[in-house]
PDB file of C-alpha atoms and ligand atoms in Angstrom:
ATOM      1  CA  MET I   1      -7.382  16.930 -14.878  1.00  0.00           C
ATOM      2  CA  THR I   2      -5.901  19.849 -16.796  1.00  0.00           C
ATOM      3  CA  ASN I   3      -4.852  23.399 -16.120  1.00  0.00           C
ATOM      4  CA  LEU I   4      -3.826  24.267 -19.664  1.00  0.00           C
ATOM      5  CA  THR I   5      -4.669  27.669 -21.004  1.00  0.00           C
ATOM      6  CA  ASN I   6      -5.465  28.066 -24.699  1.00  0.00           C
ATOM      7  CA  THR I   7      -1.981  29.369 -25.402  1.00  0.00           C
ATOM      8  CA  HIS I   8      -0.394  26.398 -23.636  1.00  0.00           C
ATOM      9  CA  ASP I   9      -2.760  24.011 -25.394  1.00  0.00           C
ATOM     10  CA  MET I  10      -1.374  24.960 -28.772  1.00  0.00           C
ATOM     11  CA  GLN I  11       2.237  24.130 -27.942  1.00  0.00           C
ATOM     12  CA  ILE I  12       2.230  21.082 -25.660  1.00  0.00           C
ATOM     13  CA  ASP I  13       3.007  17.913 -27.598  1.00  0.00           C
ATOM     14  CA  LYS I  14       2.374  15.076 -25.150  1.00  0.00           C
ATOM     15  CA  ILE I  15       2.327  14.349 -21.434  1.00  0.00           C
ATOM     16  CA  LEU I  16       5.501  12.454 -20.591  1.00  0.00           C
ATOM     17  CA  ILE I  17       4.925  11.987 -16.844  1.00  0.00           C
ATOM     18  CA  PRO I  18       1.449  12.462 -15.355  1.00  0.00           C
ATOM     19  CA  GLU I  19       0.871  14.137 -11.997  1.00  0.00           C
ATOM     20  CA  ASN I  20       0.093  10.979  -9.997  1.00  0.00           C
ATOM     21  CA  VAL I  21       3.280   9.272 -11.213  1.00  0.00           C
ATOM     22  CA  ILE I  22       5.405  12.311 -10.281  1.00  0.00           C
ATOM     23  CA  LEU I  23       3.878  12.562  -6.804  1.00  0.00           C
ATOM     24  CA  GLN I  24       4.338   8.840  -6.117  1.00  0.00           C
ATOM     25  CA  ARG I  25       8.014   9.009  -7.114  1.00  0.00           C
ATOM     26  CA  VAL I  26       8.641  12.188  -5.107  1.00  0.00           C
ATOM     27  CA  GLN I  27       7.194  10.433  -2.072  1.00  0.00           C
ATOM     28  CA  GLU I  28       9.604   7.510  -2.613  1.00  0.00           C
ATOM     29  CA  LEU I  29      12.560   9.893  -2.936  1.00  0.00           C
ATOM     30  CA  GLY I  30      11.508  11.619   0.299  1.00  0.00           C
ATOM     31  CA  CYS I  31      11.430   8.250   2.123  1.00  0.00           C
ATOM     32  CA  GLN I  32      14.837   7.306   0.764  1.00  0.00           C
ATOM     33  CA  ILE I  33      16.350  10.644   1.845  1.00  0.00           C
ATOM     34  CA  THR I  34      14.699  10.354   5.285  1.00  0.00           C
ATOM     35  CA  ASN I  35      16.264   6.902   5.783  1.00  0.00           C
ATOM     36  CA  ASP I  36      19.684   7.851   4.413  1.00  0.00           C
ATOM     37  CA  TYR I  37      20.041  10.959   6.593  1.00  0.00           C
ATOM     38  CA  HIS I  38      18.587   9.309   9.701  1.00  0.00           C
ATOM     39  CA  GLY I  39      19.236  11.598  12.697  1.00  0.00           C
ATOM     40  CA  LYS I  40      21.267  14.122  10.688  1.00  0.00           C
ATOM     41  CA  ASP I  41      20.549  17.740   9.992  1.00  0.00           C
ATOM     42  CA  ILE I  42      20.330  18.500   6.235  1.00  0.00           C
ATOM     43  CA  LEU I  43      20.926  21.717   4.327  1.00  0.00           C
ATOM     44  CA  LEU I  44      18.740  21.579   1.210  1.00  0.00           C
ATOM     45  CA  ILE I  45      20.027  23.894  -1.520  1.00  0.00           C
ATOM     46  CA  CYS I  46      17.380  24.405  -4.176  1.00  0.00           C
ATOM     47  CA  ILE I  47      18.431  25.603  -7.611  1.00  0.00           C
ATOM     48  CA  LEU I  48      15.951  28.243  -8.721  1.00  0.00           C
ATOM     49  CA  LYS I  49      13.658  28.597 -10.458  1.00  0.00           C
ATOM     50  CA  GLY I  50      12.875  25.221 -12.037  1.00  0.00           C
ATOM     51  CA  SER I  51      13.282  23.145  -8.847  1.00  0.00           C
ATOM     52  CA  LEU I  52      10.829  25.106  -6.728  1.00  0.00           C
ATOM     53  CA  VAL I  53       7.810  22.857  -7.325  1.00  0.00           C
ATOM     54  CA  PHE I  54       9.877  19.696  -6.855  1.00  0.00           C
ATOM     55  CA  LEU I  55      11.380  21.070  -3.629  1.00  0.00           C
ATOM     56  CA  SER I  56       8.011  21.993  -2.191  1.00  0.00           C
ATOM     57  CA  ASP I  57       6.626  18.470  -2.697  1.00  0.00           C
ATOM     58  CA  LEU I  58       9.885  16.721  -1.773  1.00  0.00           C
ATOM     59  CA  MET I  59      10.487  18.584   1.496  1.00  0.00           C
ATOM     60  CA  ARG I  60       7.019  17.630   2.731  1.00  0.00           C
ATOM     61  CA  ASN I  61       8.087  14.002   2.307  1.00  0.00           C
ATOM     62  CA  ILE I  62      11.366  14.357   4.217  1.00  0.00           C
ATOM     63  CA  ASP I  63      10.962  13.453   7.871  1.00  0.00           C
ATOM     64  CA  ALA I  64      14.200  14.957   9.189  1.00  0.00           C
ATOM     65  CA  ASP I  65      15.509  18.311  10.389  1.00  0.00           C
ATOM     66  CA  PHE I  66      16.505  20.480   7.472  1.00  0.00           C
ATOM     67  CA  THR I  67      17.144  24.084   6.598  1.00  0.00           C
ATOM     68  CA  LEU I  68      16.634  25.591   3.177  1.00  0.00           C
ATOM     69  CA  ASP I  69      18.664  27.838   0.976  1.00  0.00           C
ATOM     70  CA  PHE I  70      18.406  28.864  -2.646  1.00  0.00           C
ATOM     71  CA  ILE I  71      20.787  29.518  -5.480  1.00  0.00           C
ATOM     72  CA  GLN I  72      19.922  30.805  -8.925  1.00  0.00           C
ATOM     73  CA  THR I  73      21.924  30.058 -12.030  1.00  0.00           C
ATOM     74  CA  SER I  74      21.236  30.101 -15.713  1.00  0.00           C
ATOM     75  CA  SER I  75      22.933  28.742 -18.781  1.00  0.00           C
ATOM     76  CA  TYR I  76      20.116  28.607 -21.285  1.00  0.00           C
ATOM     77  CA  GLY I  77      18.877  32.147 -22.001  1.00  0.00           C
ATOM     78  CA  ASN I  78      15.862  31.679 -24.247  1.00  0.00           C
ATOM     79  CA  LYS I  79      17.192  28.616 -26.056  1.00  0.00           C
ATOM     80  CA  THR I  80      16.700  24.901 -25.447  1.00  0.00           C
ATOM     81  CA  GLU I  81      20.457  24.176 -25.606  1.00  0.00           C
ATOM     82  CA  SER I  82      22.866  25.058 -22.792  1.00  0.00           C
ATOM     83  CA  SER I  83      25.204  27.934 -23.600  1.00  0.00           C
ATOM     84  CA  GLY I  84      27.792  26.261 -21.339  1.00  0.00           C
ATOM     85  CA  ILE I  85      28.348  29.500 -19.428  1.00  0.00           C
ATOM     86  CA  ILE I  86      26.916  29.366 -15.914  1.00  0.00           C
ATOM     87  CA  THR I  87      25.722  32.696 -14.520  1.00  0.00           C
ATOM     88  CA  PHE I  88      24.847  33.237 -10.841  1.00  0.00           C
ATOM     89  CA  HIS I  89      21.796  35.431 -10.261  1.00  0.00           C
ATOM     90  CA  HIS I  90      21.277  34.681  -6.598  1.00  0.00           C
ATOM     91  CA  GLU I  91      23.830  33.302  -4.139  1.00  0.00           C
ATOM     92  CA  PHE I  92      22.936  31.335  -1.032  1.00  0.00           C
ATOM     93  CA  THR I  93      23.616  32.854   2.365  1.00  0.00           C
ATOM     94  CA  THR I  94      24.069  29.819   4.660  1.00  0.00           C
ATOM     95  CA  ASP I  95      27.527  28.738   5.818  1.00  0.00           C
ATOM     96  CA  VAL I  96      28.095  25.346   4.166  1.00  0.00           C
ATOM     97  CA  ASN I  97      31.141  24.434   6.288  1.00  0.00           C
ATOM     98  CA  GLY I  98      30.441  21.205   8.212  1.00  0.00           C
ATOM     99  CA  ARG I  99      26.899  20.777   6.871  1.00  0.00           C
ATOM    100  CA  ASN I 100      25.259  17.804   5.149  1.00  0.00           C
ATOM    101  CA  VAL I 101      24.382  19.524   1.902  1.00  0.00           C
ATOM    102  CA  LEU I 102      21.804  18.103  -0.496  1.00  0.00           C
ATOM    103  CA  ILE I 103      21.462  19.945  -3.816  1.00  0.00           C
ATOM    104  CA  ILE I 104      17.956  19.798  -5.280  1.00  0.00           C
ATOM    105  CA  ASP I 105      17.671  20.343  -9.029  1.00  0.00           C
ATOM    106  CA  ASP I 106      14.879  19.886 -11.527  1.00  0.00           C
ATOM    107  CA  ILE I 107      16.842  18.252 -14.334  1.00  0.00           C
ATOM    108  CA  ILE I 108      20.354  17.261 -15.320  1.00  0.00           C
ATOM    109  CA  ASP I 109      21.061  17.607 -18.995  1.00  0.00           C
ATOM    110  CA  SER I 110      24.644  18.433 -20.084  1.00  0.00           C
ATOM    111  CA  GLY I 111      25.685  18.286 -16.406  1.00  0.00           C
ATOM    112  CA  LEU I 112      27.546  21.590 -16.695  1.00  0.00           C
ATOM    113  CA  THR I 113      25.459  23.388 -14.066  1.00  0.00           C
ATOM    114  CA  LEU I 114      25.653  20.659 -11.434  1.00  0.00           C
ATOM    115  CA  HIS I 115      29.317  19.956 -12.091  1.00  0.00           C
ATOM    116  CA  TYR I 116      30.118  23.626 -11.565  1.00  0.00           C
ATOM    117  CA  LEU I 117      27.933  23.938  -8.461  1.00  0.00           C
ATOM    118  CA  ARG I 118      29.307  20.804  -6.847  1.00  0.00           C
ATOM    119  CA  GLU I 119      32.873  22.047  -7.254  1.00  0.00           C
ATOM    120  CA  TYR I 120      31.847  25.436  -5.901  1.00  0.00           C
ATOM    121  CA  LEU I 121      30.174  23.916  -2.818  1.00  0.00           C
ATOM    122  CA  LEU I 122      32.952  21.373  -2.214  1.00  0.00           C
ATOM    123  CA  SER I 123      35.447  24.232  -1.982  1.00  0.00           C
ATOM    124  CA  ARG I 124      33.433  25.447   1.043  1.00  0.00           C
ATOM    125  CA  ASN I 125      34.030  22.266   3.083  1.00  0.00           C
ATOM    126  CA  PRO I 126      30.638  20.655   3.595  1.00  0.00           C
ATOM    127  CA  LEU I 127      30.575  17.538   5.824  1.00  0.00           C
ATOM    128  CA  SER I 128      28.832  15.721   2.957  1.00  0.00           C
ATOM    129  CA  LEU I 129      27.536  16.706  -0.459  1.00  0.00           C
ATOM    130  CA  ARG I 130      24.841  14.848  -2.366  1.00  0.00           C
ATOM    131  CA  THR I 131      22.648  15.680  -5.324  1.00  0.00           C
ATOM    132  CA  CYS I 132      18.991  14.952  -6.016  1.00  0.00           C
ATOM    133  CA  VAL I 133      17.364  15.574  -9.397  1.00  0.00           C
ATOM    134  CA  LEU I 134      13.833  14.931 -10.528  1.00  0.00           C
ATOM    135  CA  LEU I 135      14.779  14.259 -14.153  1.00  0.00           C
ATOM    136  CA  ASP I 136      17.887  12.896 -15.816  1.00  0.00           C
ATOM    137  CA  LYS I 137      18.635  13.062 -19.553  1.00  0.00           C
ATOM    138  CA  PRO I 138      21.691  10.762 -19.517  1.00  0.00           C
ATOM    139  CA  THR I 139      22.272  10.784 -23.273  1.00  0.00           C
ATOM    140  CA  ARG I 140      23.077  14.515 -23.262  1.00  0.00           C
ATOM    141  CA  ARG I 141      25.826  14.487 -20.647  1.00  0.00           C
ATOM    142  CA  LYS I 142      28.984  16.521 -21.352  1.00  0.00           C
ATOM    143  CA  LYS I 143      30.382  16.405 -17.792  1.00  0.00           C
ATOM    144  CA  HIS I 144      30.176  13.383 -15.506  1.00  0.00           C
ATOM    145  CA  VAL I 145      28.414  14.302 -12.268  1.00  0.00           C
ATOM    146  CA  GLU I 146      27.653  11.989  -9.349  1.00  0.00           C
ATOM    147  CA  ILE I 147      23.894  12.018  -8.777  1.00  0.00           C
ATOM    148  CA  ASN I 148      22.632  10.278  -5.651  1.00  0.00           C
ATOM    149  CA  TYR I 149      18.865  10.504  -6.134  1.00  0.00           C
ATOM    150  CA  VAL I 150      17.066  10.473  -9.502  1.00  0.00           C
ATOM    151  CA  GLY I 151      13.307  10.659  -9.996  1.00  0.00           C
ATOM    152  CA  PHE I 152      13.061   9.626 -13.647  1.00  0.00           C
ATOM    153  CA  GLU I 153      15.377   9.036 -16.591  1.00  0.00           C
ATOM    154  CA  ILE I 154      13.917  10.650 -19.692  1.00  0.00           C
ATOM    155  CA  PRO I 155      14.814  10.682 -23.393  1.00  0.00           C
ATOM    156  CA  ASP I 156      16.499  13.587 -25.147  1.00  0.00           C
ATOM    157  CA  ASP I 157      13.425  15.851 -25.424  1.00  0.00           C
ATOM    158  CA  PHE I 158      12.968  19.361 -24.124  1.00  0.00           C
ATOM    159  CA  VAL I 159      10.378  19.118 -21.341  1.00  0.00           C
ATOM    160  CA  VAL I 160       8.239  21.625 -19.447  1.00  0.00           C
ATOM    161  CA  GLY I 161       5.893  21.653 -16.476  1.00  0.00           C
ATOM    162  CA  TYR I 162       6.113  20.900 -12.730  1.00  0.00           C
ATOM    163  CA  GLY I 163       8.422  23.923 -12.385  1.00  0.00           C
ATOM    164  CA  LEU I 164      10.313  23.554 -15.659  1.00  0.00           C
ATOM    165  CA  ASP I 165       9.925  26.300 -18.216  1.00  0.00           C
ATOM    166  CA  PHE I 166      10.496  27.257 -21.785  1.00  0.00           C
ATOM    167  CA  ASN I 167      11.029  31.017 -21.935  1.00  0.00           C
ATOM    168  CA  GLU I 168       9.502  31.278 -18.413  1.00  0.00           C
ATOM    169  CA  LYS I 169       6.255  29.622 -19.548  1.00  0.00           C
ATOM    170  CA  TYR I 170       4.601  26.328 -18.518  1.00  0.00           C
ATOM    171  CA  ARG I 171       6.036  26.194 -14.970  1.00  0.00           C
ATOM    172  CA  GLY I 172       2.565  25.773 -13.454  1.00  0.00           C
ATOM    173  CA  LEU I 173       1.602  22.596 -15.305  1.00  0.00           C
ATOM    174  CA  ARG I 174       0.955  19.729 -12.885  1.00  0.00           C
ATOM    175  CA  TYR I 175       2.601  17.194 -15.207  1.00  0.00           C
ATOM    176  CA  ILE I 176       5.764  17.003 -17.314  1.00  0.00           C
ATOM    177  CA  ALA I 177       5.233  17.374 -21.037  1.00  0.00           C
ATOM    178  CA  THR I 178       7.131  17.726 -24.289  1.00  0.00           C
ATOM    179  CA  LEU I 179       6.680  20.696 -26.581  1.00  0.00           C
ATOM    180  CA  LYS I 180       5.778  20.670 -30.248  1.00  0.00           C
ATOM    181  CA  GLN I 181       8.936  21.059 -32.341  1.00  0.00           C
ATOM    182  CA  SER I 182       8.083  24.564 -33.552  1.00  0.00           C
ATOM    183  CA  SER I 183       7.721  25.933 -29.992  1.00  0.00           C
ATOM    184  CA  ALA I 184      10.970  24.390 -28.672  1.00  0.00           C
ATOM    185  CA  SER I 185      13.380  25.699 -31.271  1.00  0.00           C
TER     186      SER I 185
HETATM  187  P1  IMP E 201      22.634  21.405 -17.668  1.00  0.00           P
HETATM  188  O1  IMP E 201      23.637  22.386 -17.136  1.00  0.00           O
HETATM  189  O2  IMP E 201      22.707  21.277 -19.172  1.00  0.00           O
HETATM  190  O3  IMP E 201      22.680  20.041 -16.988  1.00  0.00           O
HETATM  191  O4  IMP E 201      21.207  22.009 -17.443  1.00  0.00           O
HETATM  192  C1  IMP E 201      20.730  22.294 -16.235  1.00  0.00           C
HETATM  193  C2  IMP E 201      19.541  23.239 -16.249  1.00  0.00           C
HETATM  194  O5  IMP E 201      19.036  23.498 -17.568  1.00  0.00           O
HETATM  195  C3  IMP E 201      18.394  22.601 -15.522  1.00  0.00           C
HETATM  196  O6  IMP E 201      18.492  22.812 -14.135  1.00  0.00           O
HETATM  197  C4  IMP E 201      17.196  23.288 -16.154  1.00  0.00           C
HETATM  198  O7  IMP E 201      16.943  24.509 -15.505  1.00  0.00           O
HETATM  199  C5  IMP E 201      17.621  23.551 -17.577  1.00  0.00           C
HETATM  200  N1  IMP E 201      17.103  22.488 -18.470  1.00  0.00           N
HETATM  201  C6  IMP E 201      17.774  21.442 -19.009  1.00  0.00           C
HETATM  202  N2  IMP E 201      16.979  20.669 -19.774  1.00  0.00           N
HETATM  203  C7  IMP E 201      15.753  21.237 -19.709  1.00  0.00           C
HETATM  204  C8  IMP E 201      14.472  20.886 -20.261  1.00  0.00           C
HETATM  205  O8  IMP E 201      14.272  19.873 -20.982  1.00  0.00           O
HETATM  206  N3  IMP E 201      13.437  21.727 -19.962  1.00  0.00           N
HETATM  207  C9  IMP E 201      13.579  22.824 -19.162  1.00  0.00           C
HETATM  208  N4  IMP E 201      14.746  23.186 -18.619  1.00  0.00           N
HETATM  209  C10 IMP E 201      15.829  22.395 -18.880  1.00  0.00           C
HETATM  210 MG1   MG E 202      17.557  24.588 -13.344  1.00  0.00          MG
END
């Protein structure tokens, strides 16, 4: 099963996590969240744009009442290394005060984005605040961040697909893949 275009084909190195493995794990995460939040109302805050595909599969595996909001940040520009400066492009609109907030992110790398966002949300008095990421690159951490749900730990490689991009490309791939060195630098 492939949905690579010719252009994509030239730059993908290898498939790190195939579609069926991602979907199985997302289902498990959904079950875990459903059990942990039993009977509680959740506010899912999705960090755009990379987490959109993950969110859409994950939320269909959460059997609980939830509302959705979105936040957009960036720290990468067109590079594969974080600039360390977090920019907000879209702010959420829901009142966080007294809510059970669950942040949904595609990947934690340096931890700078999630550290910043957690502090920002905590200052708005949520009842609880947890974080769920699909991918974790633990060896690259610059800031310690408490992560409650992790899909997969991955090595220090720049990855694309299943919502993740390089220069806005590759988001539509059904799997997670690494890029050839020349296209990721
Ligand atoms: P951090 O602030 O360094 O933890 O990076 C967080 C954000 O950087 C993630 O939410 C992604 O949007 C992006 N990012 C980090 N690593 C990768 C990667 O390997 N591929 C694509 N995007 C990434
Ligand atoms: Mg992101």
